[in-house]
Each structure stands twice: as C-alpha cells, then as structure tokens.
Amino acid sequence: MTNEPHAESLRIFEEIGVDRDPENLYHQTIEHVLVAAELVGMQHHQRIILAQPMNEIMVHFPVLMDNGHHELFKGYRVQHNNALGPFKGGIRYHSHVNLDDVKSLAALMTMKCALVGVPFGGGKGGVKCNPRELSPDELQRVTRRFVSAIQNEIGPDYDIPAPDVGTDSRVMGWFADTYALTTPPHESHDSMRVVTGKPVDIGGSLGREKATGQGLVDVLVEMLPELGIDIEGMSFSVIGYGNVGGWTARLLDALGAKLVAVLDHTGAIASENGLSVRDLSDYVDEYGGVQGFSGAEAIDTEAFYKSPVDVFIPAALEQMIGEQEAMWMNCRVVAEGANAPTTPAGDLILMQRGIEVLPAILCNAGGVTVSYFEWVQNKTSTRWTEEEVDERLNTHMVSAAKKVNQARLMYECDLRTASFCAACEQLKRVYEHRGVFP
Ligand code: NAD
C-alpha cells in the first residue's frame, strides 16, 4: 500500500465528517482498515461502521497523592467494535495518552482479534500519567479510582481490559479487586474475569506474561525461513526492553539468535559480539532501563538504528520509525512488536529499500490470544499448563501467519495490507451473517 489511500476510502472520511490528517495516528489506522475493507469487498455500511469507534468514554477523577493534595487525572476507554465478541484491549499509563491514539489502538485490537481468531472485539483505554513518577500507593489509588470511574462501562462479558505500556499484572490485580468489591455480591464470584493479565495466584494464565513475545517468536519461526533467515545465529536489535521487547529478546536468545543492540527510554547500547540477555534482563529489572549496562558500549540513537542486524524489532511506542529512521536502518526484516511503530512515510521508505515488514496486528497478537485463554480458564474454572498455553498459542499464531501470506497472494499487496485484509475478511463474514439491526 502506498501513502495515497484509495479514492473510496477518502470518500468515507468525508462522509463521516473527518478532516483527514495524514499525521493523525487514528486516521492512519482507519486508512489501513478502509483500504483493506475495500479490497475484500466489504459493503458500504460495514466500512462506515469500522471507520469510527462505537463508544468513546472520557473520565476525570481526583486522586489523593502522598503529599496530602488531590490531583485530577484524565482517563479513557474506547470501544471500537464488538461484532466478534466483548470489547478487549489494554490499559496504558503514559503521559502522552490521548483520545486519538487510544481510538487507533482500539481499532487495531478489532483487527488483531479478527486476524488471530479470538472471539473478541476491539477496545483500549488509558490514564494520562507518568507511572514512573507515582509511588506504589499512588499508582494503586489511581488504578482504583479509574476502575470506579469506568465501572459501568466494562464487564466480564462486555469489555475486558488487560495490561499495556506502563501497566502490569500488579495493576491488573488492583483493577480486578476493585471491580469485584464494587459488584453486587451475587455477581462478584465471577467478576475477576473483567480483566486479563492478572497475577497467576488470582486467576492469571500461565504463559500470559511472556505471551506477546512468544507470539512474535512463533511468527518469526513460521515466516523467517521463507525470507531466507535462519533464527539460529541471526542477529537482532530491539527498541524497548519492557514486557514485549524483554521477553522477545529472552525467547530469541534461547533459540540461538544474537541480540546486538537495544534502545529504550534511558538510552542505547550495543555489542557486535552479542549482549548477555540474562545479565541485561537482571540489570533492567534492577535499574529500570538499559543505560549504564556494563556488558555493552553506550551508543547514540542514530548509531542504534544504523546497527547492522538481520531482524529489527520495535517493541516500545508508536511511530518511532519515521522517514529518517527508515533510511538509517540496516536490516533485512522488521518485526513489529509495538503497535503502529512505523509511520506511513517510514513504511514507504522501508518498502522502497526492500526491507520486509512483518506487521504489528500479526506479530503482537500473542498477548490478546493468551488473554482470551485466561478468560476461558476463568469462565470454566480450569487451569491449563504452560505447555498447553504455548501449544494453543502457537496454533493461533501459525494459522494467522498463513492467513496473511494467503491474503498477500490473493490481493497482491504488502504484508501490512494483507494482514488487514485477512482481518476484514473475517469481519465481513460475521457482518453478512448478523446483518445490521433493525
Ligand atoms: P512496557 O511498558 O513493558 O515497555 C515499554 C518499553 O518502551 C520500555 O522498555 C521503555 O523503556 C520503552 N520506551 C518508552 N519510551 C521510549 C522511547 N521514547 N524510546 C525508546 N524506548 C522507549 O510496554 P509493553 O507492554 O512492552 O508494550 C510495548 C508495545 O507493545 C506497545 O506498543 C504496546 O501497545 C504493545 N503491545 C503490548 C502487549 C502486551 O501484552 N504487553 C500486547 C500487544 C502489544
């Protein structure tokens, strides 16, 4: 796909009253959706439904800070589409959280669930805050007040949040507890199911913490051989050493791949001979970032992007690979662990340079897949072993990768467009069965 959206998609922007801005992340995402919807022949009413979220919820709530003052926080929950099942999507705590980005991430969840074959729709939420500047008590109070502010908008069979940037299993534990305590007693036995990514002791699934990284590695194992890359011995770099980046690095390291460069919010490091992933993981756990790690050389951002690798894995925030970064990059394949890490301009350069991009809605769908497994285990009061979880995850990921490859051949397009086409095919089938009320 090029930067120019198809004429039909432009007409839909006009029709729904959106002044298209190519820099706006939500507009970029919807362009991908609309172009794919057009390619697979979705009907007009199906396309306008996908062009806007079903619900956009914005809340403000006060929180008592450790210094005795109250601070007002802004939170969001966007519910994009629930044609396939309950809304599903993470909760982000970050100082740049804003409505359009949350809308974009919610729409991506709709596409991801459709692609990977889990019966959920798309949602996303967040609180505008810097969790690194909050004490654990403040973080807990922000979480509990946020849950109470959106209490009536979520539910175990309606909208099920999960962790995302800046939130983790501990936050999900507080989330579930608050929801359960504020639910009428006769319903509360099942109410912890309102959120996934919980600690294992309170109903979390084995294998959930590493699931997004594991799913990404499953996709690489499936797709790299066709691209002429052997995982054993390949070199890779990552942006972000949090949940997705850290787990991907550990799992690829275990398969014999070599991590040569990392960039995170604290700085960049590299080692041509390969970094010790175990030592780096311990270091990041202790110090919160890669800067200062003694087993590598400190480099600047430009040198990080220019580091020669077989596979480059962005696993931090959106829109980090722009035009300049795409020109710098020295890799054969980009595997998108983060959501929307590549700008349209960056995408075009990578395409022109013959760098293959494995798209985010495929690569990072492992998280929502194992979230679905957690939800099923909670609903049926069962517990699967980690091996069972990994095996079922692999089935979903391999099947999704095959669907993307087939769509690429069928619609003669790049892998990103193909991934959206495969997702839209599923939504089209569902809408054709369900119709539109009344
Ligand atoms: P995280 O909070 O665990 O880690 C985020 C990482 O990004 C950290 O290492 C941080 O240092 C780095 N980072 C932040 N700002 C940066 C900057 N300006 N430059 C370089 N690095 C920066 O988050 P996560 O859960 O690993 O999520 C990462 C991405 O993966 C996000 O796009 C998220 O939406 C996506 N994702 C996460 C999951 C999941 O299960 N956690 C699932 C699907 C997609």
Short mmCIF file of C-alpha atoms and ligand atoms in Angstrom, two decimals:
data_model
loop_
_atom_site.label_atom_id
_atom_site.label_comp_id
_atom_site.label_asym_id
_atom_site.label_seq_id
_atom_site.Cartn_x
_atom_site.Cartn_y
_atom_site.Cartn_z
CA MET A 1 0.00 0.00 0.00
CA THR A 2 1.27 3.48 -0.74
CA ASN A 3 0.73 6.67 1.24
CA GLU A 4 -2.20 7.58 -1.04
CA PRO A 5 -5.41 5.98 0.20
CA HIS A 6 -7.87 4.64 -2.34
CA ALA A 7 -10.44 7.18 -3.52
CA GLU A 8 -13.28 5.21 -1.97
CA SER A 9 -11.63 5.39 1.47
CA LEU A 10 -11.21 9.15 1.10
CA ARG A 11 -14.93 9.43 0.36
CA ILE A 12 -15.71 7.60 3.60
CA PHE A 13 -13.60 10.06 5.60
CA GLU A 14 -15.58 12.86 4.01
CA GLU A 15 -18.90 11.12 4.57
CA ILE A 16 -18.32 10.61 8.30
CA GLY A 17 -17.14 14.19 8.66
CA VAL A 18 -13.48 13.51 9.41
CA ASP A 19 -10.98 16.03 8.12
CA ARG A 20 -8.22 13.61 7.13
CA ASP A 21 -4.84 14.45 8.65
CA PRO A 22 -2.02 12.13 7.45
CA GLU A 23 -0.10 12.77 10.71
CA ASN A 24 -3.00 11.62 12.92
CA LEU A 25 -2.50 8.05 14.17
CA TYR A 26 -6.21 7.30 14.23
CA HIS A 27 -6.66 8.49 10.65
CA GLN A 28 -3.65 6.39 9.57
CA THR A 29 -5.12 3.29 11.20
CA ILE A 30 -8.55 3.82 9.69
CA GLU A 31 -6.94 4.32 6.28
CA HIS A 32 -5.37 0.86 6.58
CA VAL A 33 -8.73 -0.58 7.61
CA LEU A 34 -10.68 1.15 4.83
CA VAL A 35 -8.22 0.24 2.09
CA ALA A 36 -8.33 -3.42 3.17
CA ALA A 37 -12.13 -3.33 3.56
CA GLU A 38 -12.39 -2.06 0.01
CA LEU A 39 -10.01 -4.75 -1.31
CA VAL A 40 -12.00 -7.57 0.28
CA GLY A 41 -15.28 -6.07 -0.93
CA MET A 42 -16.91 -5.09 2.36
CA GLN A 43 -20.19 -3.31 1.87
CA HIS A 44 -20.51 0.43 2.40
CA HIS A 45 -22.39 0.13 5.72
CA GLN A 46 -19.76 -2.28 7.07
CA ARG A 47 -17.00 0.16 6.20
CA ILE A 48 -18.62 3.18 7.85
CA ILE A 49 -19.16 1.10 11.00
CA LEU A 50 -15.43 0.33 11.16
CA ALA A 51 -14.44 3.94 10.45
CA GLN A 52 -15.43 5.19 13.92
CA PRO A 53 -15.43 3.59 17.38
CA MET A 54 -18.79 2.55 18.80
CA ASN A 55 -18.16 4.33 22.13
CA GLU A 56 -15.60 6.88 23.32
CA ILE A 57 -15.58 7.32 27.09
CA MET A 58 -13.60 10.07 28.80
CA VAL A 59 -13.45 10.49 32.56
CA HIS A 60 -11.80 12.80 35.09
CA PHE A 61 -11.20 11.65 38.64
CA PRO A 62 -9.40 13.00 41.72
CA VAL A 63 -6.68 11.02 43.47
CA LEU A 64 -5.14 11.65 46.87
CA MET A 65 -1.36 11.99 46.43
CA ASP A 66 1.24 11.07 49.05
CA ASN A 67 1.83 14.77 49.80
CA GLY A 68 -1.77 15.15 51.03
CA HIS A 69 -3.01 17.06 47.95
CA HIS A 70 -5.54 15.82 45.43
CA GLU A 71 -4.66 15.67 41.72
CA LEU A 72 -7.16 15.38 38.87
CA PHE A 73 -6.44 12.60 36.32
CA LYS A 74 -7.89 12.05 32.85
CA GLY A 75 -8.80 8.53 31.71
CA TYR A 76 -10.13 7.00 28.52
CA ARG A 77 -11.88 3.84 27.42
CA VAL A 78 -12.64 3.47 23.74
CA GLN A 79 -14.82 0.60 22.47
CA HIS A 80 -14.27 0.29 18.75
CA ASN A 81 -16.27 -2.74 17.65
CA ASN A 82 -17.91 -5.78 19.25
CA ALA A 83 -19.20 -7.71 16.23
CA LEU A 84 -16.97 -10.68 17.11
CA GLY A 85 -17.44 -10.63 20.90
CA PRO A 86 -16.86 -8.49 24.02
CA PHE A 87 -14.57 -5.46 23.65
CA LYS A 88 -10.99 -6.34 24.58
CA GLY A 89 -7.85 -4.27 24.90
CA GLY A 90 -5.15 -2.96 27.19
CA ILE A 91 -4.95 -0.08 29.62
CA ARG A 92 -2.00 2.26 29.15
CA TYR A 93 -0.49 4.58 31.77
CA HIS A 94 1.63 7.18 29.97
CA SER A 95 1.96 10.95 29.98
CA HIS A 96 1.15 11.15 26.23
CA VAL A 97 -2.10 9.15 26.35
CA ASN A 98 -4.70 10.98 24.22
CA LEU A 99 -8.07 10.22 22.66
CA ASP A 100 -6.96 9.74 19.04
CA ASP A 101 -4.15 7.36 19.95
CA VAL A 102 -6.48 5.33 22.16
CA LYS A 103 -9.02 5.22 19.31
CA SER A 104 -6.31 3.98 16.97
CA LEU A 105 -5.19 1.27 19.41
CA ALA A 106 -8.83 0.19 19.92
CA ALA A 107 -9.35 -0.17 16.16
CA LEU A 108 -6.12 -2.16 15.90
CA MET A 109 -7.49 -4.52 18.58
CA THR A 110 -10.61 -5.15 16.46
CA MET A 111 -8.36 -6.09 13.54
CA LYS A 112 -5.98 -8.17 15.67
CA CYS A 113 -8.72 -10.27 17.27
CA ALA A 114 -10.31 -10.87 13.87
CA LEU A 115 -6.98 -11.89 12.37
CA VAL A 116 -5.86 -14.22 15.12
CA GLY A 117 -9.28 -15.86 15.51
CA VAL A 118 -10.30 -14.96 19.06
CA PRO A 119 -13.97 -14.11 19.75
CA PHE A 120 -13.39 -10.58 21.00
CA GLY A 121 -13.91 -7.10 19.64
CA GLY A 122 -11.57 -4.13 19.98
CA GLY A 123 -11.16 -1.72 22.87
CA LYS A 124 -8.38 0.26 24.52
CA GLY A 125 -8.01 2.57 27.48
CA GLY A 126 -5.54 4.63 29.38
CA VAL A 127 -4.80 7.18 32.03
CA LYS A 128 -2.71 10.25 31.26
CA CYS A 129 0.01 9.97 33.90
CA ASN A 130 3.66 9.07 34.29
CA PRO A 131 3.66 5.83 36.32
CA ARG A 132 7.40 6.18 36.97
CA GLU A 133 6.70 9.35 38.94
CA LEU A 134 3.96 7.76 41.08
CA SER A 135 4.66 5.88 44.30
CA PRO A 136 3.21 2.34 44.52
CA ASP A 137 0.44 3.70 46.80
CA GLU A 138 -0.40 6.47 44.34
CA LEU A 139 -0.39 4.01 41.44
CA GLN A 140 -2.82 1.83 43.34
CA ARG A 141 -5.13 4.77 44.15
CA VAL A 142 -5.07 5.97 40.50
CA THR A 143 -5.99 2.45 39.38
CA ARG A 144 -8.81 2.00 41.87
CA ARG A 145 -10.33 5.43 41.13
CA PHE A 146 -10.05 4.82 37.38
CA VAL A 147 -11.89 1.48 37.75
CA SER A 148 -14.64 3.13 39.76
CA ALA A 149 -14.93 5.89 37.11
CA ILE A 150 -15.45 3.38 34.25
CA GLN A 151 -17.15 0.65 36.33
CA ASN A 152 -20.41 0.83 34.41
CA GLU A 153 -18.71 0.74 31.02
CA ILE A 154 -16.80 -2.54 31.47
CA GLY A 155 -17.73 -6.09 32.49
CA PRO A 156 -16.54 -9.72 32.25
CA ASP A 157 -18.77 -10.39 29.23
CA TYR A 158 -18.87 -6.84 27.88
CA ASP A 159 -15.47 -5.11 27.94
CA ILE A 160 -12.35 -6.78 29.32
CA PRO A 161 -9.19 -4.68 29.82
CA ALA A 162 -5.59 -6.01 30.05
CA PRO A 163 -2.07 -4.62 30.61
CA ASP A 164 -0.31 -2.35 28.13
CA VAL A 165 2.54 0.18 28.32
CA GLY A 166 3.04 1.33 31.91
CA THR A 167 0.72 -1.28 33.48
CA ASP A 168 1.43 -4.85 34.56
CA SER A 169 -0.04 -7.83 36.43
CA ARG A 170 0.12 -5.93 39.74
CA VAL A 171 -2.04 -3.14 38.31
CA MET A 172 -4.42 -5.74 36.85
CA GLY A 173 -4.70 -7.32 40.32
CA TRP A 174 -5.84 -3.99 41.85
CA PHE A 175 -8.13 -3.49 38.86
CA ALA A 176 -9.83 -6.88 39.33
CA ASP A 177 -10.10 -6.45 43.09
CA THR A 178 -11.74 -3.01 42.82
CA TYR A 179 -14.23 -4.24 40.24
CA ALA A 180 -15.08 -7.33 42.33
CA LEU A 181 -15.54 -5.32 45.53
CA THR A 182 -17.88 -2.86 43.86
CA THR A 183 -20.00 -5.53 42.13
CA PRO A 184 -23.20 -6.81 43.81
CA PRO A 185 -22.32 -9.89 45.93
CA HIS A 186 -24.34 -12.39 43.86
CA GLU A 187 -22.35 -11.46 40.74
CA SER A 188 -18.96 -10.88 42.27
CA HIS A 189 -17.76 -14.52 42.32
CA ASP A 190 -17.12 -14.29 38.57
CA SER A 191 -16.16 -10.65 38.36
CA MET A 192 -12.36 -11.00 38.41
CA ARG A 193 -12.79 -12.15 34.80
CA VAL A 194 -13.31 -8.46 33.95
CA VAL A 195 -9.59 -8.14 33.36
CA THR A 196 -6.82 -10.39 31.99
CA GLY A 197 -3.09 -10.32 32.63
CA LYS A 198 -3.78 -10.85 36.35
CA PRO A 199 -1.18 -12.40 38.67
CA VAL A 200 -1.34 -16.21 38.35
CA ASP A 201 -2.39 -16.59 42.02
CA ILE A 202 -5.64 -14.70 41.38
CA GLY A 203 -6.63 -16.29 38.10
CA GLY A 204 -3.96 -15.15 35.65
CA SER A 205 -2.91 -17.66 33.00
CA LEU A 206 0.43 -19.36 32.98
CA GLY A 207 2.31 -18.08 29.94
CA ARG A 208 0.45 -14.70 29.80
CA GLU A 209 3.38 -12.56 30.85
CA LYS A 210 5.60 -13.76 28.02
CA ALA A 211 2.71 -14.25 25.57
CA THR A 212 3.24 -11.26 23.29
CA GLY A 213 6.94 -12.04 22.93
CA GLN A 214 6.18 -15.74 22.47
CA GLY A 215 3.62 -14.99 19.75
CA LEU A 216 6.12 -12.75 17.97
CA VAL A 217 8.74 -15.51 18.09
CA ASP A 218 6.16 -18.03 16.78
CA VAL A 219 5.54 -15.71 13.81
CA LEU A 220 9.29 -15.37 13.17
CA VAL A 221 9.77 -19.15 13.29
CA GLU A 222 6.95 -19.50 10.75
CA MET A 223 7.91 -16.67 8.40
CA LEU A 224 11.68 -16.16 8.50
CA PRO A 225 12.66 -19.35 6.64
CA GLU A 226 10.70 -18.13 3.58
CA LEU A 227 12.69 -14.91 3.79
CA GLY A 228 15.96 -16.84 3.87
CA ILE A 229 16.82 -16.20 7.53
CA ASP A 230 17.75 -18.93 9.99
CA ILE A 231 16.83 -17.93 13.58
CA GLU A 232 19.79 -19.80 15.00
CA GLY A 233 22.69 -17.42 14.61
CA MET A 234 20.69 -14.46 13.26
CA SER A 235 21.33 -11.02 14.74
CA PHE A 236 18.58 -8.74 16.02
CA SER A 237 18.02 -5.42 17.77
CA VAL A 238 15.08 -4.19 19.86
CA ILE A 239 13.54 -0.85 20.75
CA GLY A 240 12.08 -1.20 24.23
CA TYR A 241 13.12 -3.72 26.85
CA GLY A 242 9.80 -3.93 28.70
CA ASN A 243 7.30 -6.77 28.55
CA VAL A 244 7.33 -7.28 24.78
CA GLY A 245 10.96 -6.37 24.00
CA GLY A 246 12.41 -8.14 27.05
CA TRP A 247 10.52 -11.40 26.53
CA THR A 248 11.16 -11.43 22.78
CA ALA A 249 14.88 -11.00 23.46
CA ARG A 250 14.93 -13.82 26.02
CA LEU A 251 12.99 -16.23 23.79
CA LEU A 252 15.05 -15.48 20.68
CA ASP A 253 18.25 -15.80 22.70
CA ALA A 254 17.09 -19.26 23.81
CA LEU A 255 16.73 -20.19 20.12
CA GLY A 256 20.34 -19.17 19.42
CA ALA A 257 19.77 -15.67 17.97
CA LYS A 258 22.14 -12.85 18.90
CA LEU A 259 20.93 -9.55 20.44
CA VAL A 260 23.33 -6.83 19.28
CA ALA A 261 21.63 -3.50 20.11
CA VAL A 262 18.90 -2.11 22.38
CA LEU A 263 17.29 1.34 22.62
CA ASP A 264 14.94 2.27 25.44
CA HIS A 265 13.77 5.45 27.18
CA THR A 266 17.09 5.68 29.06
CA GLY A 267 19.49 5.33 26.11
CA ALA A 268 21.02 2.90 23.63
CA ILE A 269 23.62 0.15 23.96
CA ALA A 270 25.29 -2.25 21.54
CA SER A 271 27.74 -5.11 21.32
CA GLU A 272 28.76 -6.59 17.98
CA ASN A 273 29.52 -9.92 19.60
CA GLY A 274 26.14 -10.11 21.25
CA LEU A 275 24.74 -8.93 24.60
CA SER A 276 24.15 -11.27 27.51
CA VAL A 277 20.35 -11.26 27.55
CA ARG A 278 20.18 -12.76 31.02
CA ASP A 279 22.50 -10.13 32.55
CA LEU A 280 20.72 -7.33 30.70
CA SER A 281 17.29 -8.54 31.91
CA ASP A 282 18.53 -8.59 35.53
CA TYR A 283 20.03 -5.12 35.05
CA VAL A 284 16.81 -3.65 33.61
CA ASP A 285 14.78 -5.24 36.43
CA GLU A 286 17.02 -3.53 38.95
CA TYR A 287 17.66 -0.14 37.32
CA GLY A 288 14.58 0.33 35.11
CA GLY A 289 16.44 0.79 31.81
CA VAL A 290 19.44 -0.24 29.71
CA GLN A 291 21.61 2.84 30.27
CA GLY A 292 24.74 2.07 32.26
CA PHE A 293 24.74 -1.68 31.49
CA SER A 294 28.39 -2.65 31.73
CA GLY A 295 28.32 -5.52 29.22
CA ALA A 296 27.92 -3.21 26.22
CA GLU A 297 29.03 0.02 24.63
CA ALA A 298 26.79 3.11 25.01
CA ILE A 299 25.79 4.45 21.58
CA ASP A 300 23.57 7.26 20.33
CA THR A 301 20.13 6.84 18.76
CA GLU A 302 21.39 7.21 15.19
CA ALA A 303 24.06 4.53 15.73
CA PHE A 304 21.39 2.26 17.19
CA TYR A 305 19.20 2.49 14.07
CA LYS A 306 22.27 2.01 11.85
CA SER A 307 23.44 -1.15 13.66
CA PRO A 308 23.51 -3.96 11.08
CA VAL A 309 21.09 -6.77 12.01
CA ASP A 310 19.01 -9.41 10.29
CA VAL A 311 15.83 -8.56 12.21
CA PHE A 312 14.89 -5.20 13.77
CA ILE A 313 12.17 -5.37 16.45
CA PRO A 314 10.44 -2.16 17.55
CA ALA A 315 8.74 -3.01 20.87
CA ALA A 316 8.26 0.37 22.58
CA LEU A 317 5.88 3.12 21.48
CA GLU A 318 4.00 4.09 18.33
CA GLN A 319 5.51 6.00 15.40
CA MET A 320 9.19 5.55 16.28
CA ILE A 321 10.26 4.58 12.75
CA GLY A 322 9.82 7.71 10.64
CA GLU A 323 11.40 8.63 7.33
CA GLN A 324 14.83 9.35 8.83
CA GLU A 325 14.97 6.18 10.93
CA ALA A 326 13.83 4.07 7.94
CA MET A 327 16.74 5.49 5.90
CA TRP A 328 19.19 4.69 8.71
CA MET A 329 18.02 1.15 9.36
CA ASN A 330 20.34 -1.63 8.29
CA CYS A 331 18.25 -4.79 8.47
CA ARG A 332 16.51 -7.33 6.27
CA VAL A 333 13.25 -7.68 8.21
CA VAL A 334 11.29 -5.52 10.65
CA ALA A 335 9.07 -7.47 13.07
CA GLU A 336 6.67 -5.02 14.72
CA GLY A 337 6.23 -5.89 18.39
CA ALA A 338 4.80 -2.48 19.28
CA ASN A 339 1.51 -1.19 17.90
CA ALA A 340 1.87 1.09 14.88
CA PRO A 341 5.63 1.65 15.37
CA THR A 342 6.16 2.70 11.74
CA THR A 343 4.85 5.94 10.24
CA PRO A 344 3.38 5.82 6.71
CA ALA A 345 6.42 7.75 5.44
CA GLY A 346 8.76 5.30 7.19
CA ASP A 347 6.81 2.39 5.76
CA LEU A 348 7.22 3.71 2.24
CA ILE A 349 10.99 4.05 2.62
CA LEU A 350 11.31 0.54 4.06
CA MET A 351 9.26 -0.79 1.14
CA GLN A 352 11.42 1.08 -1.40
CA ARG A 353 14.55 -0.27 0.26
CA GLY A 354 13.25 -3.85 0.02
CA ILE A 355 13.02 -4.32 3.80
CA GLU A 356 10.21 -6.72 4.65
CA VAL A 357 7.86 -5.54 7.42
CA LEU A 358 6.00 -8.18 9.44
CA PRO A 359 3.01 -6.15 10.66
CA ALA A 360 2.03 -5.47 14.26
CA ILE A 361 -1.50 -6.85 14.17
CA LEU A 362 0.06 -10.21 13.37
CA CYS A 363 3.32 -10.02 15.34
CA ASN A 364 1.92 -8.80 18.67
CA ALA A 365 -1.38 -10.74 18.69
CA GLY A 366 0.02 -13.31 21.15
CA GLY A 367 -0.92 -11.12 24.12
CA VAL A 368 -4.62 -10.95 23.33
CA THR A 369 -4.65 -14.63 22.39
CA VAL A 370 -3.41 -15.73 25.80
CA SER A 371 -5.69 -13.12 27.41
CA TYR A 372 -8.52 -15.00 25.72
CA PHE A 373 -7.13 -18.27 27.15
CA GLU A 374 -7.09 -16.68 30.62
CA TRP A 375 -10.70 -15.57 30.22
CA VAL A 376 -11.77 -19.08 29.09
CA GLN A 377 -9.93 -20.69 32.03
CA ASN A 378 -11.64 -18.27 34.46
CA LYS A 379 -15.06 -18.86 32.88
CA THR A 380 -14.71 -22.64 33.11
CA SER A 381 -12.81 -22.70 36.44
CA THR A 382 -9.93 -24.63 34.90
CA ARG A 383 -6.20 -24.12 34.75
CA TRP A 384 -4.06 -25.05 31.76
CA THR A 385 -0.38 -25.93 31.98
CA GLU A 386 2.14 -23.56 30.42
CA GLU A 387 2.83 -26.19 27.73
CA GLU A 388 -0.88 -26.29 26.81
CA VAL A 389 -1.00 -22.49 26.65
CA ASP A 390 2.13 -22.32 24.45
CA GLU A 391 0.86 -25.03 22.15
CA ARG A 392 -2.56 -23.42 21.66
CA LEU A 393 -0.93 -20.01 21.18
CA ASN A 394 1.32 -21.46 18.50
CA THR A 395 -1.70 -22.87 16.65
CA HIS A 396 -3.36 -19.42 16.56
CA MET A 397 -0.17 -17.60 15.54
CA VAL A 398 0.80 -20.03 12.77
CA SER A 399 -2.72 -20.02 11.39
CA ALA A 400 -2.78 -16.18 11.42
CA ALA A 401 0.61 -16.03 9.67
CA LYS A 402 -0.65 -18.40 6.97
CA LYS A 403 -3.79 -16.26 6.50
CA VAL A 404 -1.60 -13.19 5.99
CA ASN A 405 0.58 -14.98 3.43
CA GLN A 406 -2.52 -16.17 1.56
CA ALA A 407 -4.06 -12.68 1.59
CA ARG A 408 -0.81 -11.27 0.20
CA LEU A 409 -1.04 -13.60 -2.78
CA MET A 410 -4.77 -13.09 -3.24
CA TYR A 411 -4.73 -9.26 -3.11
CA GLU A 412 -1.18 -8.81 -4.48
CA CYS A 413 -0.18 -6.40 -1.73
CA ASP A 414 2.39 -5.90 1.03
CA LEU A 415 2.15 -7.87 4.27
CA ARG A 416 0.64 -4.99 6.26
CA THR A 417 -2.25 -4.56 3.84
CA ALA A 418 -2.58 -8.36 3.70
CA SER A 419 -2.91 -8.59 7.49
CA PHE A 420 -5.74 -6.01 7.47
CA CYS A 421 -7.37 -7.83 4.52
CA ALA A 422 -7.32 -11.16 6.38
CA ALA A 423 -8.92 -9.45 9.41
CA CYS A 424 -11.55 -7.69 7.26
CA GLU A 425 -12.47 -10.98 5.55
CA GLN A 426 -13.45 -12.37 8.96
CA LEU A 427 -15.43 -9.24 9.93
CA LYS A 428 -17.17 -9.26 6.55
CA ARG A 429 -18.30 -12.88 7.03
CA VAL A 430 -19.62 -12.08 10.51
CA TYR A 431 -21.50 -8.95 9.38
CA GLU A 432 -23.01 -10.89 6.48
CA HIS A 433 -24.45 -13.44 8.92
CA ARG A 434 -25.55 -10.89 11.51
CA GLY A 435 -26.82 -8.06 9.30
CA VAL A 436 -27.47 -4.65 10.81
CA PHE A 437 -30.29 -4.00 13.30
CA PRO A 438 -33.15 -3.16 12.68
P1 NAD B 1 6.32 -1.74 28.70
O1 NAD B 1 5.82 -0.59 29.45
O2 NAD B 1 6.53 -3.03 29.40
O3 NAD B 1 7.70 -1.36 27.98
C1 NAD B 1 7.80 -0.23 27.17
C2 NAD B 1 9.24 -0.08 26.75
O4 NAD B 1 9.32 1.03 25.84
C3 NAD B 1 10.21 0.21 27.89
O5 NAD B 1 11.36 -0.60 27.74
C4 NAD B 1 10.58 1.67 27.68
O6 NAD B 1 11.89 1.95 28.09
C5 NAD B 1 10.46 1.79 26.18
N1 NAD B 1 10.30 3.19 25.76
C6 NAD B 1 9.39 4.08 26.22
N2 NAD B 1 9.58 5.27 25.62
C7 NAD B 1 10.61 5.12 24.78
C8 NAD B 1 11.31 5.99 23.90
N3 NAD B 1 10.94 7.26 23.75
N4 NAD B 1 12.36 5.49 23.20
C9 NAD B 1 12.74 4.20 23.34
N5 NAD B 1 12.13 3.33 24.15
C10 NAD B 1 11.07 3.78 24.87
O7 NAD B 1 5.31 -1.92 27.45
P2 NAD B 1 4.98 -3.25 26.64
O8 NAD B 1 3.82 -3.89 27.29
O9 NAD B 1 6.23 -4.00 26.39
O10 NAD B 1 4.42 -2.62 25.27
C11 NAD B 1 5.30 -2.22 24.22
C12 NAD B 1 4.49 -2.10 22.93
O11 NAD B 1 3.87 -3.36 22.65
C13 NAD B 1 3.33 -1.09 22.96
O12 NAD B 1 3.14 -0.58 21.65
C14 NAD B 1 2.13 -1.95 23.33
O13 NAD B 1 0.91 -1.39 22.91
C15 NAD B 1 2.46 -3.20 22.51
N6 NAD B 1 1.78 -4.40 22.96
C16 NAD B 1 1.94 -4.88 24.24
C17 NAD B 1 1.29 -6.06 24.61
C18 NAD B 1 1.47 -6.67 25.97
O14 NAD B 1 0.99 -7.80 26.18
N7 NAD B 1 2.16 -6.04 26.89
C19 NAD B 1 0.50 -6.73 23.68
C20 NAD B 1 0.37 -6.23 22.39
C21 NAD B 1 1.03 -5.07 22.04
#
